[in-house]
């Protein structure tokens, strides 16, 4: 069977990418090493920007009932931030098990007709200017125009294209256990720190809880040593003063956290995304969110390349845009890790005092919350572009619909808030651009060309040459003739 794109890995990143490719009509296949669907949940936090991206494909409202909203966060002990400040439909962190998110994405992939092949382990890879061939453990091979490694921190694809994964390991192991609690905390997401480390409790919503501990007194225990419930109870009692009545444990493990990033996200026709491209401390809950952001950024660009409508530079913008975001996430999560688990009490004290002061200042607080939630992520617009170029597009009202509802077919959207409202006539009908009207407001440009992933590709204000500048912007991004009106 002819395949345009092979997606290696059926975690959240791979599934989101496969769904984007399927939406665009690309012939894609997902190869997953595991023979069975994993029931292991690592990620819980779904941040505001990820919910917006899911909303742009009609999936957020399916996930919301599966989770518990958290509307305040504490970036450091004693420093609380209200997420209600976020200008979004989703001013929250949604606590939803990764397994639930994966089920929604897998259903979407199935609806779009993208096959998932399980038990397919990649053992070799070779590529030329036109195709990539991967060898599988069973002796067979598959080929495609492009291959995307979404196969996790120990990515086989990253190793096969010889991309360095630079960084380091954190010293304190993470203890994970699924437990029942007879006296659970009142908070949707409980967290506590102490001289011995930190603990977190997250509800599954079905009577089970994920207990997480960074226990310095047990950090040298080898990862393959079983983790009994008594050890987790002891860590919670020393760090939080209570074990919340842990009464039953169905699963547990020790986990080594790392901070690493792939040196490159593209090698020829092979790309890396998700944990294959970046891993970091789980504090801040950024892993799955960053991977879904990778997939949304890459999907429409790769689809355009497959169709032959991509400008020569378009796929490379995935690597430049998302490598920068990955580096920012590593810096953010490393800061959180030092705040919570740093070994210098003096440095910890000074850092926490600094964070408390920062969250009291509006601009600095908004910067932190924007980075954590993903709402503040933007891409460089380039010299001479409008200040809004590369920014997240707000979910503006466009007649009877919201912008993120209009985005659901995966096309560009031109938001026209000019007085004349005649910009639709400047775009050739054959191009993948939907035009909608919006009310003008001083807070945003009079016209925005919004990419399929919800970022502004081009923006302009209502001046005499706006039509000509729009035609230039459309021609640059959509690689097609823009009709002169």
Tab-separated table of C-alpha atoms in Angstrom:
chain	number	residue	atom	x	y	z
A	1	UNK	CA	0.000	0.000	0.000
A	2	UNK	CA	1.325	3.462	-0.904
A	3	UNK	CA	2.031	5.549	2.183
A	4	UNK	CA	2.870	9.240	2.331
A	5	UNK	CA	3.839	9.433	6.002
A	6	UNK	CA	4.807	6.792	8.550
A	7	UNK	CA	4.210	7.931	12.112
A	8	UNK	CA	6.274	5.868	14.547
A	9	UNK	CA	4.589	5.719	17.944
A	10	UNK	CA	0.941	5.765	19.059
A	11	UNK	CA	1.194	7.982	22.117
A	12	UNK	CA	-0.554	11.376	22.290
A	13	UNK	CA	1.935	13.033	19.909
A	14	UNK	CA	1.766	10.310	17.279
A	15	UNK	CA	-2.012	10.060	17.477
A	16	UNK	CA	-2.477	13.831	17.193
A	17	UNK	CA	-0.145	13.935	14.187
A	18	UNK	CA	-1.911	11.005	12.533
A	19	UNK	CA	-5.250	12.751	13.035
A	20	UNK	CA	-3.922	15.947	11.446
A	21	UNK	CA	-2.596	14.032	8.452
A	22	UNK	CA	-5.832	12.110	8.086
A	23	UNK	CA	-7.851	15.343	8.211
A	24	UNK	CA	-5.728	16.687	5.348
A	25	UNK	CA	-6.302	13.562	3.234
A	26	UNK	CA	-2.707	12.336	3.552
A	27	UNK	CA	-2.115	8.578	3.323
A	28	UNK	CA	-0.583	7.896	6.731
A	29	UNK	CA	0.099	4.823	8.867
A	30	UNK	CA	1.002	4.591	12.535
A	31	UNK	CA	3.517	1.921	13.601
A	32	UNK	CA	3.484	1.144	17.327
A	33	UNK	CA	6.030	-1.149	18.982
A	34	UNK	CA	3.647	-2.256	21.755
A	35	UNK	CA	1.301	-5.045	20.797
A	36	UNK	CA	-1.423	-3.850	23.175
A	37	UNK	CA	-2.756	-0.438	24.095
A	38	UNK	CA	-0.912	0.809	27.153
A	39	UNK	CA	-2.951	1.390	30.315
A	40	UNK	CA	-0.117	3.338	31.939
A	41	UNK	CA	-0.893	6.971	32.594
A	42	UNK	CA	2.054	9.327	32.989
A	43	UNK	CA	0.578	12.707	32.020
A	44	UNK	CA	-2.372	14.307	33.785
A	45	UNK	CA	-2.206	18.030	33.159
A	46	UNK	CA	-3.884	19.357	30.011
A	47	UNK	CA	-3.057	23.037	29.785
A	48	UNK	CA	-5.167	25.849	28.346
A	49	UNK	CA	-3.383	26.072	24.993
A	50	UNK	CA	-3.647	22.320	24.459
A	51	UNK	CA	-7.377	22.530	25.148
A	52	UNK	CA	-7.579	25.314	22.547
A	53	UNK	CA	-5.747	23.157	20.005
A	54	UNK	CA	-8.086	20.261	20.714
A	55	UNK	CA	-11.014	22.685	20.431
A	56	UNK	CA	-9.729	23.671	16.987
A	57	UNK	CA	-10.454	20.072	15.963
A	58	UNK	CA	-13.700	19.608	17.917
A	59	UNK	CA	-12.128	17.392	20.605
A	60	UNK	CA	-11.920	19.587	23.711
A	61	UNK	CA	-15.574	19.196	24.661
A	62	UNK	CA	-15.102	15.421	24.599
A	63	UNK	CA	-12.213	15.650	27.054
A	64	UNK	CA	-13.636	18.185	29.523
A	65	UNK	CA	-16.142	15.771	31.159
A	66	UNK	CA	-13.302	13.277	31.729
A	67	UNK	CA	-11.266	15.700	33.829
A	68	UNK	CA	-11.227	17.924	36.877
A	69	UNK	CA	-10.518	21.640	36.347
A	70	UNK	CA	-7.847	23.335	38.454
A	71	UNK	CA	-8.157	27.113	38.387
A	72	UNK	CA	-5.256	28.107	40.629
A	73	UNK	CA	-1.606	27.079	40.543
A	74	UNK	CA	1.361	27.542	42.869
A	75	UNK	CA	4.574	27.965	40.815
A	76	UNK	CA	6.445	28.015	44.141
A	77	UNK	CA	5.385	27.373	47.740
A	78	UNK	CA	3.492	30.410	48.997
A	79	UNK	CA	2.969	31.873	45.522
A	80	UNK	CA	-0.521	31.306	44.083
A	81	UNK	CA	-1.772	32.393	40.662
A	82	UNK	CA	-5.385	32.581	39.472
A	83	UNK	CA	-5.722	31.058	35.994
A	84	UNK	CA	-8.912	33.055	35.501
A	85	UNK	CA	-6.637	35.816	34.212
A	86	UNK	CA	-6.073	33.866	31.009
A	87	UNK	CA	-7.927	35.229	27.972
A	88	UNK	CA	-9.206	31.878	26.801
A	89	UNK	CA	-12.293	29.679	26.811
A	90	UNK	CA	-10.282	27.330	29.058
A	91	UNK	CA	-8.834	29.300	32.024
A	92	UNK	CA	-7.691	26.140	33.810
A	93	UNK	CA	-5.467	23.113	33.967
A	94	UNK	CA	-7.626	20.088	33.260
A	95	UNK	CA	-6.585	17.074	35.338
A	96	UNK	CA	-7.374	14.215	32.975
A	97	UNK	CA	-5.520	10.894	32.776
A	98	UNK	CA	-3.431	10.496	29.634
A	99	UNK	CA	-5.279	7.286	28.842
A	100	UNK	CA	-8.517	9.260	28.396
A	101	UNK	CA	-6.834	11.747	26.072
A	102	UNK	CA	-5.346	8.894	24.047
A	103	UNK	CA	-8.745	7.191	23.701
A	104	UNK	CA	-10.267	10.371	22.271
A	105	UNK	CA	-7.363	10.809	19.854
A	106	UNK	CA	-7.391	7.151	18.831
A	107	UNK	CA	-11.104	7.336	18.065
A	108	UNK	CA	-10.418	10.416	15.929
A	109	UNK	CA	-7.636	8.605	14.050
A	110	UNK	CA	-9.938	5.664	13.414
A	111	UNK	CA	-12.733	7.943	12.136
A	112	UNK	CA	-10.300	9.522	9.683
A	113	UNK	CA	-9.248	6.118	8.367
A	114	UNK	CA	-5.605	6.131	9.465
A	115	UNK	CA	-4.502	2.571	10.364
A	116	UNK	CA	-2.559	1.847	13.566
A	117	UNK	CA	-0.307	-1.189	13.233
A	118	UNK	CA	0.619	-2.594	16.662
A	119	UNK	CA	3.518	-4.910	17.385
A	120	UNK	CA	5.579	-3.159	14.686
A	121	UNK	CA	9.080	-2.525	16.048
A	122	UNK	CA	11.420	-0.464	13.872
A	123	UNK	CA	14.970	-1.840	13.734
A	124	UNK	CA	16.494	-0.089	10.716
A	125	UNK	CA	16.101	2.971	8.524
A	126	UNK	CA	17.506	4.245	5.243
A	127	UNK	CA	16.501	7.194	3.122
A	128	UNK	CA	17.254	8.952	-0.148
A	129	UNK	CA	16.021	12.179	-1.693
A	130	UNK	CA	12.525	10.797	-2.289
A	131	UNK	CA	11.688	7.985	0.160
A	132	UNK	CA	12.371	6.568	3.596
A	133	UNK	CA	12.412	2.809	4.205
A	134	UNK	CA	12.141	1.347	7.713
A	135	UNK	CA	12.994	-2.253	8.612
A	136	UNK	CA	10.793	-4.038	11.150
A	137	UNK	CA	11.721	-6.690	13.692
A	138	UNK	CA	9.635	-9.330	11.886
A	139	UNK	CA	11.835	-8.995	8.772
A	140	UNK	CA	9.394	-6.878	6.757
A	141	UNK	CA	9.838	-3.282	5.696
A	142	UNK	CA	7.647	-0.254	5.050
A	143	UNK	CA	8.358	2.892	3.069
A	144	UNK	CA	6.942	6.380	2.816
A	145	UNK	CA	7.799	9.852	1.600
A	146	UNK	CA	8.285	10.968	5.203
A	147	UNK	CA	8.847	9.347	8.609
A	148	UNK	CA	8.122	11.050	11.933
A	149	UNK	CA	9.567	9.571	15.121
A	150	UNK	CA	7.031	10.020	17.919
A	151	UNK	CA	8.413	6.993	19.734
A	152	UNK	CA	9.317	8.417	23.109
A	153	UNK	CA	12.372	9.281	25.134
A	154	UNK	CA	14.230	6.134	24.021
A	155	UNK	CA	13.356	6.793	20.377
A	156	UNK	CA	14.607	4.183	17.921
A	157	UNK	CA	14.136	6.674	15.081
A	158	UNK	CA	16.316	9.296	16.768
A	159	UNK	CA	19.061	6.719	17.203
A	160	UNK	CA	18.795	5.452	13.628
A	161	UNK	CA	19.336	8.963	12.203
A	162	UNK	CA	22.133	9.550	14.725
A	163	UNK	CA	20.769	12.712	16.368
A	164	UNK	CA	22.426	13.567	19.720
A	165	UNK	CA	20.066	13.765	22.700
A	166	UNK	CA	21.912	16.181	24.945
A	167	UNK	CA	21.264	16.950	28.583
A	168	UNK	CA	21.446	15.177	31.934
A	169	UNK	CA	19.578	13.049	34.447
A	170	UNK	CA	18.013	14.389	37.624
A	171	UNK	CA	19.435	12.894	40.790
A	172	UNK	CA	16.194	12.261	42.660
A	173	UNK	CA	14.158	9.308	41.381
A	174	UNK	CA	10.414	9.652	41.083
A	175	UNK	CA	8.203	7.151	42.914
A	176	UNK	CA	4.872	6.454	41.217
A	177	UNK	CA	1.972	4.400	42.536
A	178	UNK	CA	-1.741	4.004	41.867
A	179	UNK	CA	-3.460	3.805	45.239
A	180	UNK	CA	-6.796	4.069	47.007
A	181	UNK	CA	-7.124	6.684	49.751
A	182	UNK	CA	-9.535	6.529	52.677
A	183	UNK	CA	-8.995	10.234	53.459
A	184	UNK	CA	-8.142	11.951	50.151
A	185	UNK	CA	-7.052	15.604	50.034
A	186	UNK	CA	-9.679	18.249	49.354
A	187	UNK	CA	-7.646	19.797	46.529
A	188	UNK	CA	-8.049	18.501	42.980
A	189	UNK	CA	-4.262	18.332	42.788
A	190	UNK	CA	-2.482	18.210	46.147
A	191	UNK	CA	1.214	19.106	46.328
A	192	UNK	CA	3.585	19.525	49.269
A	193	UNK	CA	7.318	20.011	49.642
A	194	UNK	CA	9.692	19.501	52.555
A	195	UNK	CA	13.356	18.945	53.370
A	196	UNK	CA	13.070	15.338	52.178
A	197	UNK	CA	11.535	16.150	48.792
A	198	UNK	CA	8.052	16.628	47.358
A	199	UNK	CA	4.795	14.703	46.920
A	200	UNK	CA	1.777	15.098	44.656
A	201	UNK	CA	-1.643	13.404	44.639
A	202	UNK	CA	-3.744	13.383	41.450
A	203	UNK	CA	-7.218	11.771	41.204
A	204	UNK	CA	-8.134	9.406	38.395
A	205	UNK	CA	-11.803	10.153	39.065
A	206	UNK	CA	-12.750	6.507	39.651
A	207	UNK	CA	-11.678	6.110	43.283
A	208	UNK	CA	-8.013	5.581	42.427
A	209	UNK	CA	-5.271	8.190	42.831
A	210	UNK	CA	-1.794	8.617	41.399
A	211	UNK	CA	0.670	9.167	44.254
A	212	UNK	CA	3.952	10.773	43.169
A	213	UNK	CA	6.977	11.299	45.394
A	214	UNK	CA	10.480	12.705	45.028
A	215	UNK	CA	12.093	11.206	48.134
A	216	UNK	CA	15.718	12.228	48.721
A	217	UNK	CA	16.141	9.590	51.421
A	218	UNK	CA	15.447	6.862	48.844
A	219	UNK	CA	16.981	8.429	45.735
A	220	UNK	CA	19.823	5.919	45.462
A	221	UNK	CA	17.552	2.859	45.412
A	222	UNK	CA	18.002	1.111	42.032
A	223	UNK	CA	15.156	1.585	39.574
A	224	UNK	CA	14.490	-2.155	39.290
A	225	UNK	CA	13.798	-2.587	43.030
A	226	UNK	CA	10.051	-3.092	43.649
A	227	UNK	CA	8.240	-0.158	45.270
A	228	UNK	CA	6.065	-1.393	48.176
A	229	UNK	CA	3.172	0.697	49.478
A	230	UNK	CA	4.892	1.043	52.862
A	231	UNK	CA	7.730	2.971	51.211
A	232	UNK	CA	5.282	5.363	49.541
A	233	UNK	CA	3.368	5.788	52.803
A	234	UNK	CA	6.597	6.611	54.593
A	235	UNK	CA	7.578	9.215	51.982
A	236	UNK	CA	4.204	10.931	52.252
A	237	UNK	CA	4.227	10.944	56.047
A	238	UNK	CA	7.698	12.522	56.196
A	239	UNK	CA	7.087	15.092	53.452
A	240	UNK	CA	3.369	15.914	53.761
A	241	UNK	CA	2.628	14.790	57.310
A	242	UNK	CA	-0.002	12.275	56.152
A	243	UNK	CA	-0.409	9.354	53.777
A	244	UNK	CA	-4.129	10.140	53.249
A	245	UNK	CA	-5.011	6.619	54.318
A	246	UNK	CA	-3.321	4.666	51.520
A	247	UNK	CA	-5.156	1.382	51.697
A	248	UNK	CA	-4.548	-0.448	48.432
A	249	UNK	CA	-1.950	-0.307	45.658
A	250	UNK	CA	-2.521	-1.763	42.191
A	251	UNK	CA	0.663	-0.575	40.437
A	252	UNK	CA	3.953	1.115	41.293
A	253	UNK	CA	7.349	1.896	39.808
A	254	UNK	CA	10.495	3.980	40.168
A	255	UNK	CA	11.148	6.449	37.382
A	256	UNK	CA	14.241	8.406	36.363
A	257	UNK	CA	13.536	11.931	35.156
A	258	UNK	CA	15.813	13.588	32.609
A	259	UNK	CA	16.258	16.933	30.883
A	260	UNK	CA	17.335	16.353	27.274
A	261	UNK	CA	16.647	17.738	23.805
A	262	UNK	CA	17.404	16.429	20.330
A	263	UNK	CA	20.061	18.521	18.625
A	264	UNK	CA	17.970	18.531	15.433
A	265	UNK	CA	14.304	17.849	14.752
A	266	UNK	CA	14.830	17.054	11.056
A	267	UNK	CA	17.286	14.844	9.174
A	268	UNK	CA	16.344	14.723	5.502
A	269	UNK	CA	12.873	13.190	5.299
A	270	UNK	CA	12.863	12.087	8.938
A	271	UNK	CA	11.472	14.292	11.700
A	272	UNK	CA	11.240	13.977	15.484
A	273	UNK	CA	8.367	15.072	17.733
A	274	UNK	CA	7.169	14.714	21.324
A	275	UNK	CA	9.381	12.883	23.818
A	276	UNK	CA	11.584	11.689	20.965
A	277	UNK	CA	12.611	15.353	20.601
A	278	UNK	CA	12.542	16.574	24.214
A	279	UNK	CA	12.159	15.202	27.753
A	280	UNK	CA	12.172	17.157	30.991
A	281	UNK	CA	11.080	17.200	34.615
A	282	UNK	CA	7.386	16.352	34.992
A	283	UNK	CA	6.975	19.337	37.333
A	284	UNK	CA	4.818	21.801	35.446
A	285	UNK	CA	3.061	19.076	33.449
A	286	UNK	CA	4.526	20.107	30.097
A	287	UNK	CA	5.418	16.824	28.372
A	288	UNK	CA	2.202	15.702	26.659
A	289	UNK	CA	1.171	19.307	26.028
A	290	UNK	CA	4.417	20.114	24.226
A	291	UNK	CA	4.119	16.941	22.150
A	292	UNK	CA	0.571	17.780	21.042
A	293	UNK	CA	1.813	21.254	20.141
A	294	UNK	CA	4.570	19.660	18.037
A	295	UNK	CA	2.002	17.542	16.197
A	296	UNK	CA	-0.327	20.456	15.464
A	297	UNK	CA	2.570	22.539	14.157
A	298	UNK	CA	3.918	19.764	11.937
A	299	UNK	CA	0.733	18.164	10.632
A	300	UNK	CA	-0.505	20.817	8.209
A	301	UNK	CA	3.026	21.615	7.032
A	302	UNK	CA	3.790	17.992	6.230
A	303	UNK	CA	0.419	17.601	4.500
A	304	UNK	CA	1.210	20.618	2.328
A	305	UNK	CA	4.609	19.112	1.452
A	306	UNK	CA	2.985	15.801	0.488
A	307	UNK	CA	0.482	17.604	-1.752
A	308	UNK	CA	3.270	19.611	-3.385
A	309	UNK	CA	1.804	22.945	-2.288
A	310	UNK	CA	4.379	23.752	0.408
A	311	UNK	CA	6.919	26.500	-0.098
A	312	UNK	CA	10.446	25.009	0.026
A	313	UNK	CA	11.058	26.428	3.499
A	314	UNK	CA	7.791	25.373	5.132
A	315	UNK	CA	8.703	21.992	6.689
A	316	UNK	CA	11.916	23.488	8.072
A	317	UNK	CA	9.849	25.991	10.063
A	318	UNK	CA	8.607	23.063	12.153
A	319	UNK	CA	12.134	22.401	13.372
A	320	UNK	CA	13.023	26.054	13.973
A	321	UNK	CA	9.749	26.946	15.692
A	322	UNK	CA	9.368	23.872	17.871
A	323	UNK	CA	13.044	23.416	18.793
A	324	UNK	CA	12.896	26.905	20.290
A	325	UNK	CA	9.719	26.028	22.199
A	326	UNK	CA	11.298	22.783	23.431
A	327	UNK	CA	14.298	24.689	24.780
A	328	UNK	CA	11.979	27.129	26.565
A	329	UNK	CA	10.049	24.251	28.137
A	330	UNK	CA	13.277	22.627	29.369
A	331	UNK	CA	14.327	25.919	30.968
A	332	UNK	CA	10.895	26.365	32.589
A	333	UNK	CA	10.655	22.849	34.007
A	334	UNK	CA	14.269	22.912	35.188
A	335	UNK	CA	13.458	26.096	37.112
A	336	UNK	CA	10.452	24.395	38.712
A	337	UNK	CA	12.603	21.387	39.573
A	338	UNK	CA	15.208	23.583	41.285
A	339	UNK	CA	12.509	25.489	43.181
A	340	UNK	CA	10.988	22.301	44.548
A	341	UNK	CA	13.935	19.918	44.770
A	342	UNK	CA	17.078	22.076	44.851
A	343	UNK	CA	19.784	20.942	47.252
A	344	UNK	CA	20.820	24.418	48.450
A	345	UNK	CA	18.385	25.677	51.116
A	346	UNK	CA	19.696	29.240	50.739
A	347	UNK	CA	19.255	29.202	46.963
A	348	UNK	CA	15.809	27.647	47.301
A	349	UNK	CA	14.761	30.334	49.780
A	350	UNK	CA	15.965	33.159	47.551
A	351	UNK	CA	14.349	31.674	44.447
A	352	UNK	CA	11.019	31.177	46.187
A	353	UNK	CA	11.070	34.723	47.531
A	354	UNK	CA	11.771	35.970	43.995
A	355	UNK	CA	8.824	33.990	42.588
A	356	UNK	CA	6.509	35.376	45.293
A	357	UNK	CA	7.510	38.893	44.301
A	358	UNK	CA	7.130	38.123	40.601
A	359	UNK	CA	3.582	36.780	40.881
A	360	UNK	CA	2.524	39.991	42.609
A	361	UNK	CA	3.589	42.009	39.540
A	362	UNK	CA	1.040	41.847	36.727
A	363	UNK	CA	3.291	41.684	33.624
A	364	UNK	CA	5.717	39.172	35.153
A	365	UNK	CA	2.868	37.024	36.473
A	366	UNK	CA	1.192	37.004	33.064
A	367	UNK	CA	4.489	35.958	31.480
A	368	UNK	CA	4.848	32.971	33.826
A	369	UNK	CA	1.225	31.894	33.409
A	370	UNK	CA	1.439	32.359	29.649
A	371	UNK	CA	4.483	30.106	29.435
A	372	UNK	CA	3.040	27.457	31.756
A	373	UNK	CA	-0.385	27.372	30.085
A	374	UNK	CA	1.030	27.594	26.551
A	375	UNK	CA	-1.138	30.642	25.834
A	376	UNK	CA	1.997	32.792	25.724
A	377	UNK	CA	3.870	30.608	23.214
A	378	UNK	CA	4.639	32.458	19.994
A	379	UNK	CA	6.919	32.036	17.002
A	380	UNK	CA	9.344	34.638	15.605
A	381	UNK	CA	7.585	36.717	12.964
A	382	UNK	CA	10.652	37.845	11.075
A	383	UNK	CA	12.037	41.240	10.184
A	384	UNK	CA	9.503	43.776	8.967
A	385	UNK	CA	6.410	41.710	9.803
A	386	UNK	CA	3.388	42.875	11.780
A	387	UNK	CA	3.849	42.519	15.589
A	388	UNK	CA	1.073	39.923	15.667
A	389	UNK	CA	2.803	37.586	13.199
A	390	UNK	CA	3.625	34.306	14.958
A	391	UNK	CA	1.329	34.961	17.914
A	392	UNK	CA	-1.439	32.696	19.128
A	393	UNK	CA	-4.715	33.761	17.528
A	394	UNK	CA	-7.405	34.571	20.100
A	395	UNK	CA	-10.739	32.780	19.767
A	396	UNK	CA	-12.656	35.731	18.337
A	397	UNK	CA	-16.354	35.734	17.446
A	398	UNK	CA	-16.827	35.307	13.690
A	399	UNK	CA	-20.526	35.752	13.072
A	400	UNK	CA	-22.398	32.763	14.538
A	401	UNK	CA	-19.177	30.808	15.149
A	402	UNK	CA	-15.957	31.161	17.077
A	403	UNK	CA	-12.631	31.213	15.215
A	404	UNK	CA	-11.625	27.845	16.690
A	405	UNK	CA	-14.826	26.302	15.376
A	406	UNK	CA	-14.053	27.645	11.882
A	407	UNK	CA	-10.551	26.112	12.109
A	408	UNK	CA	-11.922	22.582	12.460
A	409	UNK	CA	-11.552	21.643	8.804
A	410	UNK	CA	-7.793	22.305	8.960
A	411	UNK	CA	-7.745	25.264	6.543
A	412	UNK	CA	-6.266	28.731	6.895
A	413	UNK	CA	-8.775	31.311	8.137
A	414	UNK	CA	-8.728	34.973	7.156
A	415	UNK	CA	-10.343	37.046	9.901
A	416	UNK	CA	-11.488	40.269	8.222
A	417	UNK	CA	-12.338	43.113	10.584
A	418	UNK	CA	-11.707	45.925	8.087
A	419	UNK	CA	-14.367	48.577	7.612
A	420	UNK	CA	-15.090	47.573	4.016
A	421	UNK	CA	-15.005	43.839	4.756
A	422	UNK	CA	-14.045	43.003	1.184
A	423	UNK	CA	-10.816	41.044	1.656
A	424	UNK	CA	-12.401	37.718	0.682
A	425	UNK	CA	-12.346	38.912	-2.921
A	426	UNK	CA	-8.556	39.143	-2.803
A	427	UNK	CA	-8.039	35.391	-2.389
A	428	UNK	CA	-8.330	32.829	-5.149
A	429	UNK	CA	-11.165	30.423	-4.403
A	430	UNK	CA	-8.919	27.415	-5.101
A	431	UNK	CA	-6.702	28.185	-2.108
A	432	UNK	CA	-7.270	26.547	1.297
A	433	UNK	CA	-8.459	29.759	2.968
A	434	UNK	CA	-11.816	30.393	4.665
A	435	UNK	CA	-12.759	34.045	5.160
A	436	UNK	CA	-14.876	35.201	8.097
A	437	UNK	CA	-15.940	38.601	9.367
A	438	UNK	CA	-15.206	39.890	12.864
A	439	UNK	CA	-15.844	43.118	14.693
A	440	UNK	CA	-12.959	45.580	14.676
A	441	UNK	CA	-11.233	46.203	17.995
A	442	UNK	CA	-8.120	48.160	18.979
A	443	UNK	CA	-6.798	45.060	20.781
A	444	UNK	CA	-6.037	43.087	17.604
A	445	UNK	CA	-5.176	43.672	13.920
A	446	UNK	CA	-7.867	44.561	11.384
A	447	UNK	CA	-7.013	41.424	9.400
A	448	UNK	CA	-5.358	38.138	10.413
A	449	UNK	CA	-4.479	35.130	8.283
A	450	UNK	CA	-4.596	32.320	10.831
A	451	UNK	CA	-2.668	29.101	10.238
A	452	UNK	CA	-4.421	25.725	10.660
A	453	UNK	CA	-2.670	25.357	14.036
A	454	UNK	CA	-4.153	28.581	15.399
A	455	UNK	CA	-1.165	30.919	14.999
A	456	UNK	CA	-1.094	34.145	12.985
A	457	UNK	CA	0.700	33.721	9.643
A	458	UNK	CA	0.095	37.276	8.484
A	459	UNK	CA	-1.569	40.356	9.976
A	460	UNK	CA	-2.361	43.821	8.724
A	461	UNK	CA	-4.131	47.013	9.724
A	462	UNK	CA	-6.799	48.761	7.675
A	463	UNK	CA	-4.699	50.950	5.400
A	464	UNK	CA	-4.796	51.713	1.689
A	465	UNK	CA	-2.369	48.927	0.734
A	466	UNK	CA	-3.813	46.170	2.949
A	467	UNK	CA	-5.165	44.212	-0.038
A	468	UNK	CA	-1.764	44.082	-1.718
A	469	UNK	CA	-0.064	43.070	1.505
A	470	UNK	CA	-2.659	40.345	2.057
A	471	UNK	CA	-2.069	38.940	-1.424
A	472	UNK	CA	1.638	38.792	-0.693
A	473	UNK	CA	1.020	37.028	2.640
A	474	UNK	CA	-1.341	34.474	1.104
A	475	UNK	CA	1.060	33.757	-1.749
A	476	UNK	CA	3.900	33.232	0.736
A	477	UNK	CA	2.055	30.729	2.933
A	478	UNK	CA	-0.296	29.004	0.510
A	479	UNK	CA	1.962	28.808	-2.575
A	480	UNK	CA	-0.723	29.700	-5.061
A	481	UNK	CA	-1.841	32.677	-7.114
A	482	UNK	CA	-3.760	35.272	-5.134
A	483	UNK	CA	-6.269	36.942	-7.390
A	484	UNK	CA	-5.981	40.684	-7.738
A	485	UNK	CA	-9.361	42.138	-6.739
